[in-house]
GROMACS .gro file of C-alpha atoms in nm:
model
  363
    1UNK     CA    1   1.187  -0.419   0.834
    2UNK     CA    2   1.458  -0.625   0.884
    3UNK     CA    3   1.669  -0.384   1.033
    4UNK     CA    4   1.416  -0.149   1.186
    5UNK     CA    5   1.068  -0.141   1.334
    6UNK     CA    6   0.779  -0.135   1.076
    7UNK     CA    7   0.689   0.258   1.187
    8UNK     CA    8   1.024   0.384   1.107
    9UNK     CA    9   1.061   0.166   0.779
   10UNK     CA   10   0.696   0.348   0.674
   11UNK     CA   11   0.870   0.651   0.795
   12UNK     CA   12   1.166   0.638   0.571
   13UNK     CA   13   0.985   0.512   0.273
   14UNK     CA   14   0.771   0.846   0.327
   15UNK     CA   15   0.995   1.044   0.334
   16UNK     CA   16   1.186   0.933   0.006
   17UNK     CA   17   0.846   0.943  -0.123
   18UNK     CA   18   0.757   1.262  -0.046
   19UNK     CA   19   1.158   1.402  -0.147
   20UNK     CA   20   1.022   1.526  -0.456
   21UNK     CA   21   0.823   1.800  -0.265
   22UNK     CA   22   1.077   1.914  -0.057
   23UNK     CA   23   1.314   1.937  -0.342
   24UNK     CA   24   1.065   2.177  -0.537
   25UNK     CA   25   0.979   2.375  -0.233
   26UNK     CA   26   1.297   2.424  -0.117
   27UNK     CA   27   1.385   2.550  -0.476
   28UNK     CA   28   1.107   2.823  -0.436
   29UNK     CA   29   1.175   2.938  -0.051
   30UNK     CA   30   1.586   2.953  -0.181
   31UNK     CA   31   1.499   3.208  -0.480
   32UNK     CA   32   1.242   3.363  -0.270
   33UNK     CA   33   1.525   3.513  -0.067
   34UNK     CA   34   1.605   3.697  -0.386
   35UNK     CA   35   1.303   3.677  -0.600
   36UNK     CA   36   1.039   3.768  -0.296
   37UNK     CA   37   0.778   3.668  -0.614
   38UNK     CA   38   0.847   3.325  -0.588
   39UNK     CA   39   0.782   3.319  -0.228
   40UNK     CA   40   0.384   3.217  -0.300
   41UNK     CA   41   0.485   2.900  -0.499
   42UNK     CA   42   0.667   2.732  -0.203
   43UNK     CA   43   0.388   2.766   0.006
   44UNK     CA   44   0.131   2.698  -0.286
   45UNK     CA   45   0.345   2.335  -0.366
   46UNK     CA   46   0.304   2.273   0.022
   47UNK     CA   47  -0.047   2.314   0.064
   48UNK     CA   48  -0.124   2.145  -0.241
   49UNK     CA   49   0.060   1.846  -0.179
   50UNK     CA   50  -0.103   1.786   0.148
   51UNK     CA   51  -0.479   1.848   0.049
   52UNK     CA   52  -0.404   1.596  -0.251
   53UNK     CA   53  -0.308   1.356   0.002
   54UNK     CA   54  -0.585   1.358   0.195
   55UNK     CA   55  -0.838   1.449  -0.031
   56UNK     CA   56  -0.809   1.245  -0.325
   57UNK     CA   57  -0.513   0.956  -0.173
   58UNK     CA   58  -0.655   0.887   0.164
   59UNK     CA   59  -1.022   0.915   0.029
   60UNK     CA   60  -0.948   0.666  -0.287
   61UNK     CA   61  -0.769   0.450  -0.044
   62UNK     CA   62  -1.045   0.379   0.171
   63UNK     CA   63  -1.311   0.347  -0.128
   64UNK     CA   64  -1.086   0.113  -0.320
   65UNK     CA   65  -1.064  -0.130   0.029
   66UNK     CA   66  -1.414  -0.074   0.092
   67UNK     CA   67  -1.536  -0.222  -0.240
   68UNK     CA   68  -1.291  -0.475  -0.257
   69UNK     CA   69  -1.379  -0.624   0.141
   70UNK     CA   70  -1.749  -0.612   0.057
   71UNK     CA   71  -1.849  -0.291   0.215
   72UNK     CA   72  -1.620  -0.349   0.543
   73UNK     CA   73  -1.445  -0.032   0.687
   74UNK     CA   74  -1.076   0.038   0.651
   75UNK     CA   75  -0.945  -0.053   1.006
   76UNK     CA   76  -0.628   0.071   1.069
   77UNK     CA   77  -0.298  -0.075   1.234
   78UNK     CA   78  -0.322  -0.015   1.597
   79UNK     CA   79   0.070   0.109   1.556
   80UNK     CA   80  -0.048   0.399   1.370
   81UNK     CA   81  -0.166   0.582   1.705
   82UNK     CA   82   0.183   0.691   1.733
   83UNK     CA   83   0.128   0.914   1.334
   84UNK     CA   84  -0.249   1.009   1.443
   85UNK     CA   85  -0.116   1.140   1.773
   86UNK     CA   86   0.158   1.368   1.566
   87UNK     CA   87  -0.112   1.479   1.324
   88UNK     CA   88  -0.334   1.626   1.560
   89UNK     CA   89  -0.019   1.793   1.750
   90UNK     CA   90   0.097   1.966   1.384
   91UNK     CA   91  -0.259   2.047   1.307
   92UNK     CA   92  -0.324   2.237   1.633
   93UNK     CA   93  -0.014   2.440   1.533
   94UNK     CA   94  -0.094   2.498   1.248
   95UNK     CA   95  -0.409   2.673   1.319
   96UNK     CA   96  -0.137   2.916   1.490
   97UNK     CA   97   0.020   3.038   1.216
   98UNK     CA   98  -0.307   3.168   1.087
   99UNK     CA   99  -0.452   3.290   1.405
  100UNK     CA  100  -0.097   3.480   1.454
  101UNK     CA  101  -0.200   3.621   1.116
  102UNK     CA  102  -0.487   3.783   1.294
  103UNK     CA  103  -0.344   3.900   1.526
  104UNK     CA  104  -0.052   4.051   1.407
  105UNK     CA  105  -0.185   4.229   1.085
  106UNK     CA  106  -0.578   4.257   1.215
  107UNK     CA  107  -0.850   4.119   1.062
  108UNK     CA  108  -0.799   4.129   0.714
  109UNK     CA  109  -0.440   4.148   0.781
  110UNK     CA  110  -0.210   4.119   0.401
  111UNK     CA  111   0.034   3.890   0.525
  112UNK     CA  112   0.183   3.647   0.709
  113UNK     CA  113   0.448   3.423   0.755
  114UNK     CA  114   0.626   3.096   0.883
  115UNK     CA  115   0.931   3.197   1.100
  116UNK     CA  116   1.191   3.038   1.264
  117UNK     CA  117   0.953   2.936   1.563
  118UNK     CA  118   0.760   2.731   1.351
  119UNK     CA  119   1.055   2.539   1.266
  120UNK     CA  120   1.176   2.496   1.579
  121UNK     CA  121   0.813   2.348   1.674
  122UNK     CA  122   0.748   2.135   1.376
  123UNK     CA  123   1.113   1.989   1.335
  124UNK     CA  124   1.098   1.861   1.671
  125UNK     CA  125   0.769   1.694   1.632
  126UNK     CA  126   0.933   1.508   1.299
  127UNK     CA  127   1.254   1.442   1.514
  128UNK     CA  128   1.052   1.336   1.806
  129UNK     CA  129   0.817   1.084   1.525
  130UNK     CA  130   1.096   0.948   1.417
  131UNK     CA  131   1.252   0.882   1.758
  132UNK     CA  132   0.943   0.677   1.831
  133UNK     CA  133   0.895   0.508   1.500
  134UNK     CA  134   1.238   0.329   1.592
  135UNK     CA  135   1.128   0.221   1.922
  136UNK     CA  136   0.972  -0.062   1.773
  137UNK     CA  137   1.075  -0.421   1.691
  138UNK     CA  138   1.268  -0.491   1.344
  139UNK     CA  139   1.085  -0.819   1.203
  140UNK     CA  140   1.267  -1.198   1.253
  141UNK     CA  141   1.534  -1.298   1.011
  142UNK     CA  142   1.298  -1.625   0.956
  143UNK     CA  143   0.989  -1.400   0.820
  144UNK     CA  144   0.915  -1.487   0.476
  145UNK     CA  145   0.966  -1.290   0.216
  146UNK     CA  146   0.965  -1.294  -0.171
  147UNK     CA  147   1.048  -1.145  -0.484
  148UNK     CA  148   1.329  -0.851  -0.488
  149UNK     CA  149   1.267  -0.795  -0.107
  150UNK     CA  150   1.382  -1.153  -0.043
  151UNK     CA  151   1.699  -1.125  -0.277
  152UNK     CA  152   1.791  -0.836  -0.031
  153UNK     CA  153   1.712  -1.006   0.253
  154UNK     CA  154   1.935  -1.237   0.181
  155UNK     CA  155   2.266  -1.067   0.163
  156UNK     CA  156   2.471  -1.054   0.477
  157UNK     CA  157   2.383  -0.797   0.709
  158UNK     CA  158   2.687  -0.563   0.578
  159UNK     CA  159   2.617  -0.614   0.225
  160UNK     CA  160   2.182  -0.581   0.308
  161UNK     CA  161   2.231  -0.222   0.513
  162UNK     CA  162   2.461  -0.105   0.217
  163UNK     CA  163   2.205  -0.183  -0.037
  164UNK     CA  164   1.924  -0.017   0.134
  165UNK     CA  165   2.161   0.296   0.215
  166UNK     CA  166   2.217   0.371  -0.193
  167UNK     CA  167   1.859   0.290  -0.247
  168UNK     CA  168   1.744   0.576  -0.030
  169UNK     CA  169   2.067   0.756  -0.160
  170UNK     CA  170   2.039   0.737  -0.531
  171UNK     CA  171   1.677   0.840  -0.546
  172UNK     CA  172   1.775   1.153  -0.324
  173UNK     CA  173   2.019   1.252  -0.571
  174UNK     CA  174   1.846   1.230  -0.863
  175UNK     CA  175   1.488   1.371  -0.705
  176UNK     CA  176   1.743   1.683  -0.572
  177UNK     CA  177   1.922   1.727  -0.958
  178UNK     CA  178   1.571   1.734  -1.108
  179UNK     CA  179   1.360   1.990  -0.894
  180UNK     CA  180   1.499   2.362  -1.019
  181UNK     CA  181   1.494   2.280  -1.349
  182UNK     CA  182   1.108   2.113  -1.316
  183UNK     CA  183   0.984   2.414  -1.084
  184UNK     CA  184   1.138   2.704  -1.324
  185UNK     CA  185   0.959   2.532  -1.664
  186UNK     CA  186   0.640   2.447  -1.437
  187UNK     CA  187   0.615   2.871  -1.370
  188UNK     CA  188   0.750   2.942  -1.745
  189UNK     CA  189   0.506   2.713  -1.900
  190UNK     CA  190   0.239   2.873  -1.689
  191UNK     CA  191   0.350   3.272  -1.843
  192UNK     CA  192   0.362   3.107  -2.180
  193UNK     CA  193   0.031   2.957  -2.222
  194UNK     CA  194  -0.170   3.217  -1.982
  195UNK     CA  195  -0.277   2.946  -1.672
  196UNK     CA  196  -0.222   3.064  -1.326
  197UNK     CA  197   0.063   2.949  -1.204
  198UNK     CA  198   0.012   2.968  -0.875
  199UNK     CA  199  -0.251   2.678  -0.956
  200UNK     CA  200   0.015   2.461  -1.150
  201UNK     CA  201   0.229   2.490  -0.909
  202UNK     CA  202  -0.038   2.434  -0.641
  203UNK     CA  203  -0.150   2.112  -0.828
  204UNK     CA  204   0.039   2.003  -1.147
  205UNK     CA  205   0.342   1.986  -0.998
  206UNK     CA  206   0.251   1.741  -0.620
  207UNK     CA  207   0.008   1.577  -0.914
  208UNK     CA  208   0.299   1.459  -1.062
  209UNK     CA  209   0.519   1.437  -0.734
  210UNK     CA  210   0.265   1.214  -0.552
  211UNK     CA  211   0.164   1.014  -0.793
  212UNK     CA  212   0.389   0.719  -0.743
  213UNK     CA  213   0.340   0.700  -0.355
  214UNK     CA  214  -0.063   0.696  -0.441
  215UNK     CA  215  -0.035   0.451  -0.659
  216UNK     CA  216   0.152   0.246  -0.387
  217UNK     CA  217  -0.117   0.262  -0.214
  218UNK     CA  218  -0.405   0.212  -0.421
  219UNK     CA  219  -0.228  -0.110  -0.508
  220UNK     CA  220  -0.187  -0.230  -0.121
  221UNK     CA  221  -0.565  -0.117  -0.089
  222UNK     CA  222  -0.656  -0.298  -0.439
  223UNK     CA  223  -0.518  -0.592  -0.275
  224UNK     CA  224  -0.704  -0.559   0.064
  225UNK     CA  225  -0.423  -0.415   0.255
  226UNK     CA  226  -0.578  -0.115   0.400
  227UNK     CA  227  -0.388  -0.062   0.652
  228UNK     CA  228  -0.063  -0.072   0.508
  229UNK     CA  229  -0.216   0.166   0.211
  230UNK     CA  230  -0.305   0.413   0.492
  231UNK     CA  231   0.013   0.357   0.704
  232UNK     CA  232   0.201   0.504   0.340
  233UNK     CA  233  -0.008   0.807   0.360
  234UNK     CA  234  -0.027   0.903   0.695
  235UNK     CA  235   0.326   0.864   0.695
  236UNK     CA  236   0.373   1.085   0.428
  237UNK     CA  237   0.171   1.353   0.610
  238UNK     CA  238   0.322   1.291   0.929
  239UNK     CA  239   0.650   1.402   0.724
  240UNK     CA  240   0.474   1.706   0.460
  241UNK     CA  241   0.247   1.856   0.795
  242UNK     CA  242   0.570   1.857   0.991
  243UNK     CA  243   0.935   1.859   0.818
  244UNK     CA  244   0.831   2.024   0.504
  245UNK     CA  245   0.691   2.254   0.649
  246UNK     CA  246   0.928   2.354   0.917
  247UNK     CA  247   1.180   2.364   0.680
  248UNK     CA  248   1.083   2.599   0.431
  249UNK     CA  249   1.148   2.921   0.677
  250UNK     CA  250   1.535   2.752   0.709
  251UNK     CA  251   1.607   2.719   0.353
  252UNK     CA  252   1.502   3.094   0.275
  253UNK     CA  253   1.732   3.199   0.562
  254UNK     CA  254   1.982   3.060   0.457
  255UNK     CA  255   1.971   3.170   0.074
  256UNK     CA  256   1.884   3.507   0.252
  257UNK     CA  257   2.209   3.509   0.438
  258UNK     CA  258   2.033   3.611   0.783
  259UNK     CA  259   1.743   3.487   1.015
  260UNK     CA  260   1.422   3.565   0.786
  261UNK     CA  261   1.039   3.509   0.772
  262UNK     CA  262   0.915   3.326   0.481
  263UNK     CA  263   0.620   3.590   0.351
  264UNK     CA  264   0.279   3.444   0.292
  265UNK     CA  265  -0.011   3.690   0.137
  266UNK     CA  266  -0.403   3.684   0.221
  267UNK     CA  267  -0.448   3.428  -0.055
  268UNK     CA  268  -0.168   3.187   0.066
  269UNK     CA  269  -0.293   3.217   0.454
  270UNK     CA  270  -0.615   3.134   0.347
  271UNK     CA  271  -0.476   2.892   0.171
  272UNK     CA  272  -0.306   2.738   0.494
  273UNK     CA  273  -0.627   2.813   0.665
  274UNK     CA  274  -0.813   2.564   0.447
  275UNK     CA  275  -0.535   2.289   0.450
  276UNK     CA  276  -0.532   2.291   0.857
  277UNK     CA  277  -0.917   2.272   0.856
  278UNK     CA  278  -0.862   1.946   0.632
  279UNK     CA  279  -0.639   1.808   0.813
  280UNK     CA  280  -0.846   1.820   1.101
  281UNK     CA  281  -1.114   1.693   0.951
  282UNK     CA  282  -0.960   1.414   0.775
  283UNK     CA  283  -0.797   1.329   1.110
  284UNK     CA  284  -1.077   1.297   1.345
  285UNK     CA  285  -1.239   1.100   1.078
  286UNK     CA  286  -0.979   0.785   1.156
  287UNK     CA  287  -0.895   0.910   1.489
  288UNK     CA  288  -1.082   0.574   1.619
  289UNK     CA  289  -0.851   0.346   1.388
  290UNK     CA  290  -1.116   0.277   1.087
  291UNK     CA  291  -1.301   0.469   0.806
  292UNK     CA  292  -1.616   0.462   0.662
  293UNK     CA  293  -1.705   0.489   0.296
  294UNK     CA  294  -1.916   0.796   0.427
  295UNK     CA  295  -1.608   1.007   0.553
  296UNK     CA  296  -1.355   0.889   0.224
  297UNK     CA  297  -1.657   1.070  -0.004
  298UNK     CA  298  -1.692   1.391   0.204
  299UNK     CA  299  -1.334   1.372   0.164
  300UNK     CA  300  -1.337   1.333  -0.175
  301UNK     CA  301  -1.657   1.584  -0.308
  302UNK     CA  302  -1.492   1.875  -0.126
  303UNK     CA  303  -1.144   1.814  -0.269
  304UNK     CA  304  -1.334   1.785  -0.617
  305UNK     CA  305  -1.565   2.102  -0.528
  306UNK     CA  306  -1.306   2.339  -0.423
  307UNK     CA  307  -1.147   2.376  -0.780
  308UNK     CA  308  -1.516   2.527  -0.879
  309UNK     CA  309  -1.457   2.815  -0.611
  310UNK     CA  310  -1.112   2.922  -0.600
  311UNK     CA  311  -1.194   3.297  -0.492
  312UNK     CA  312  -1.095   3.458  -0.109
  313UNK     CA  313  -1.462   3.385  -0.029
  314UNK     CA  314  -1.488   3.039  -0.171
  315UNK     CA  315  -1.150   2.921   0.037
  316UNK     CA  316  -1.355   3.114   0.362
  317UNK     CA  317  -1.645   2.883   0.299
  318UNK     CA  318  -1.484   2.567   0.243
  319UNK     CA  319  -1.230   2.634   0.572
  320UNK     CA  320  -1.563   2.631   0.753
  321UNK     CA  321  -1.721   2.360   0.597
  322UNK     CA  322  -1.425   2.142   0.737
  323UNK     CA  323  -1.420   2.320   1.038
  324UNK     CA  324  -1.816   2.199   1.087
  325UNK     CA  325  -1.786   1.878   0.971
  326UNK     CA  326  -1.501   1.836   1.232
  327UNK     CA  327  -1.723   1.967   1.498
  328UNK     CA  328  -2.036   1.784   1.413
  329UNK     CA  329  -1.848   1.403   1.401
  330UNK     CA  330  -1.669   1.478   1.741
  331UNK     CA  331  -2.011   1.615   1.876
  332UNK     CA  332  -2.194   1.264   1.727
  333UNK     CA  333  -1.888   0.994   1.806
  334UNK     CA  334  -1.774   0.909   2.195
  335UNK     CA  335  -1.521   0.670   2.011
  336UNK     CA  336  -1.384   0.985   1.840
  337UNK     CA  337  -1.359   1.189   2.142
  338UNK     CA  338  -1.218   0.956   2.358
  339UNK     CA  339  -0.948   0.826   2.106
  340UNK     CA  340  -0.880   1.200   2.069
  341UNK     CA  341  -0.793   1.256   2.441
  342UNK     CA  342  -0.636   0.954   2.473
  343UNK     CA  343  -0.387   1.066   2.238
  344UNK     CA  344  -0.345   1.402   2.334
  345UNK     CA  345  -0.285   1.295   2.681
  346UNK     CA  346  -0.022   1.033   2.585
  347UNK     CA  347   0.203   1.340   2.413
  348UNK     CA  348   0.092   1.515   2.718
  349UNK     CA  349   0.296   1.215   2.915
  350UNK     CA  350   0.616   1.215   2.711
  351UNK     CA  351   0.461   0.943   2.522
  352UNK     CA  352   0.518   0.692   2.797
  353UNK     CA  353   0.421   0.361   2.690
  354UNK     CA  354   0.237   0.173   2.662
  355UNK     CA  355   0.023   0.435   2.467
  356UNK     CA  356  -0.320   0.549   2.376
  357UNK     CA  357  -0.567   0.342   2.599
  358UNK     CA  358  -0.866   0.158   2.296
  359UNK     CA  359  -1.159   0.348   2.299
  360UNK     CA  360  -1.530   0.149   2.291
  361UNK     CA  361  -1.610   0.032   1.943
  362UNK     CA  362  -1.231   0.048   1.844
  363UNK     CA  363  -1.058  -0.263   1.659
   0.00000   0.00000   0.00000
């Protein structure tokens, strides 16, 4: 934070976090080009990922704060407008890939796919998030800090920017040299002791790839800092509903040696179908800046829940269920609608500050 603004230091820290996903999926989408079985997994590590997030990370988060500030909501920094607005611009898009779906194959359609279109679209909202994230304020020299952070800090500026560059570089590196060999023996061990691998890739494998980021944040939230324990998150699904996903129709191009459509089946557009509804869900719930221990365990059940029904039907039911909820707390909450439009109609203006207006109630 010394060098940047707090949003794009989250931002950065997210996205190292969250390397280890692209890594895997981008090992999938490449061999899909040649292996058009693997083409499921990429899109089964993707959705995975980002209903862990929110389901069991952002959920735990706000429990954890909750019991440790004596029943007080999770407010969250004001600053974080700028992710919620970007959430709620990837969500509504991705409710376009499925509804494409439906119209391109029919009801009932047997496949779709993320194209080049949806990179375009969701690249430029993470290029356009991160553009934003810098226009902030990098903290005062004369801020205190402690531990490893403040033998950093204290380096000359040279000899401080070169030390952060190899720590974002190293990890890179080794996350990259890692990911084919963990995603082939996650799909072999799968074949060899008869699970689905679909559903260890789905969940074993962001289980283990998200784990330290959560635990980051369970820690800030452990010690009270809610907000910083949700700005970690969001981040991180600012960069998964966005960049990640935009990606993944590039890499397979590219192994594929032409312009291409990454192929999704019924199961993995459902599958897409119930991570959007989350998403929306999940943000509306904090769309006016706080959380409720309510909303972090209807969060939570329905994560837990869905692993009880994993047929077509069961992922039909449960992308409703969200899709209800979502209605029913904009329905009950002027706060939420009002925050809602206030962000939409700050992206609407280019983002012109000085930003979403607060909403009654709001922190």
């Amino acid at each position: 934070e010394l060098e940047v603004s707090r949003s794009l230091a989250l931002a950065f820290v997210a996205l190292i976090a969250v390397l280890p996903e692209y890594a895997v999926d981008f090992v999938f989408a490449w061999n899909a080009a040649s292996d058009p079985a693997q083409a499921h997994y990429a899109t089964a590590n993707m959705t995975g990922s980002n209903r862990l997030l929110i389901g069991f990370g952002w959920a735990v988060v706000a429990l954890l704060f909750w019991n440790r500030r004596r029943r007080q909501p999770l407010l969250l920094d004001p600053r974080q407008k700028l992710e919620m607005t970007f959430l709620l611009l990837a969500t509504g898009w991705a409710f376009t890939i499925f509804f494409r779906t439906l119209v391109i194959d029919g009801p009932g359609g047997a496949a779709g796919s993320l194209n080049i279109v949806d990179s375009i679209v969701l690249v430029a909202l993470f290029v356009a998030y991160m553009a934003m994230s810098s226009r902030g304020k990098a903290a005062e020299e004369h801020e205190v800090v402690v531990g490893p952070m403040a033998a950093i800090a204290a380096l000359p500026r040279p000899k401080r920017r070169l030390a952060l560059l190899l720590m974002f570089i190293v990890p890179a590196v080794v996350i990259f040299s890692v990911a084919e060999p963990f995603a082939e023996s996650l799909v072999a061990t799968g074949k060899d002791v008869g699970v689905d691998e679909f559903f260890l890739v789905q969940w074993v494998a962001p289980l283990a790839s998200e784990a330290p980021e959560i635990g980051i944040a369970f820690y800030f939230a452990i010690r009270g800092m809610g907000a910083m324990a949700m700005g970690v998150l969001i981040s991180s699904k600012v960069n998964q509903w966005t960049m990640l996903v935009g990606t993944l129709p590039i890499v397979y191009s590219v192994s594929l040696g032409a312009l291409g459509q990454l192929p999704m089946d019924t199961r993995q557009v459902d599958e897409f179908l119930i991570t959007a509804a989350q998403s929306l869900f999940a943000v509306l719930l904090i769309v006016a800046m706080r959380m409720y221990w309510p909303g972090a365990v209807a969060l939570l059940l329905l994560f837990i829940i869905q692993f009880f029904f994993t047929g077509e039907t069961g992922r039909l039911v449960f992308s409703s269920i969200y899709l209800g909820l979502a209605f029913l707390i904009m329905a009950a909450s002027r706060a939420r609608r009002q925050a809602a439009w206030n962000m939409l109609a700050w992206a609407a203006k280019g983002f012109r500050a000085p930003g979403p207006a607060p909403v009654p109630g709001e922190a």
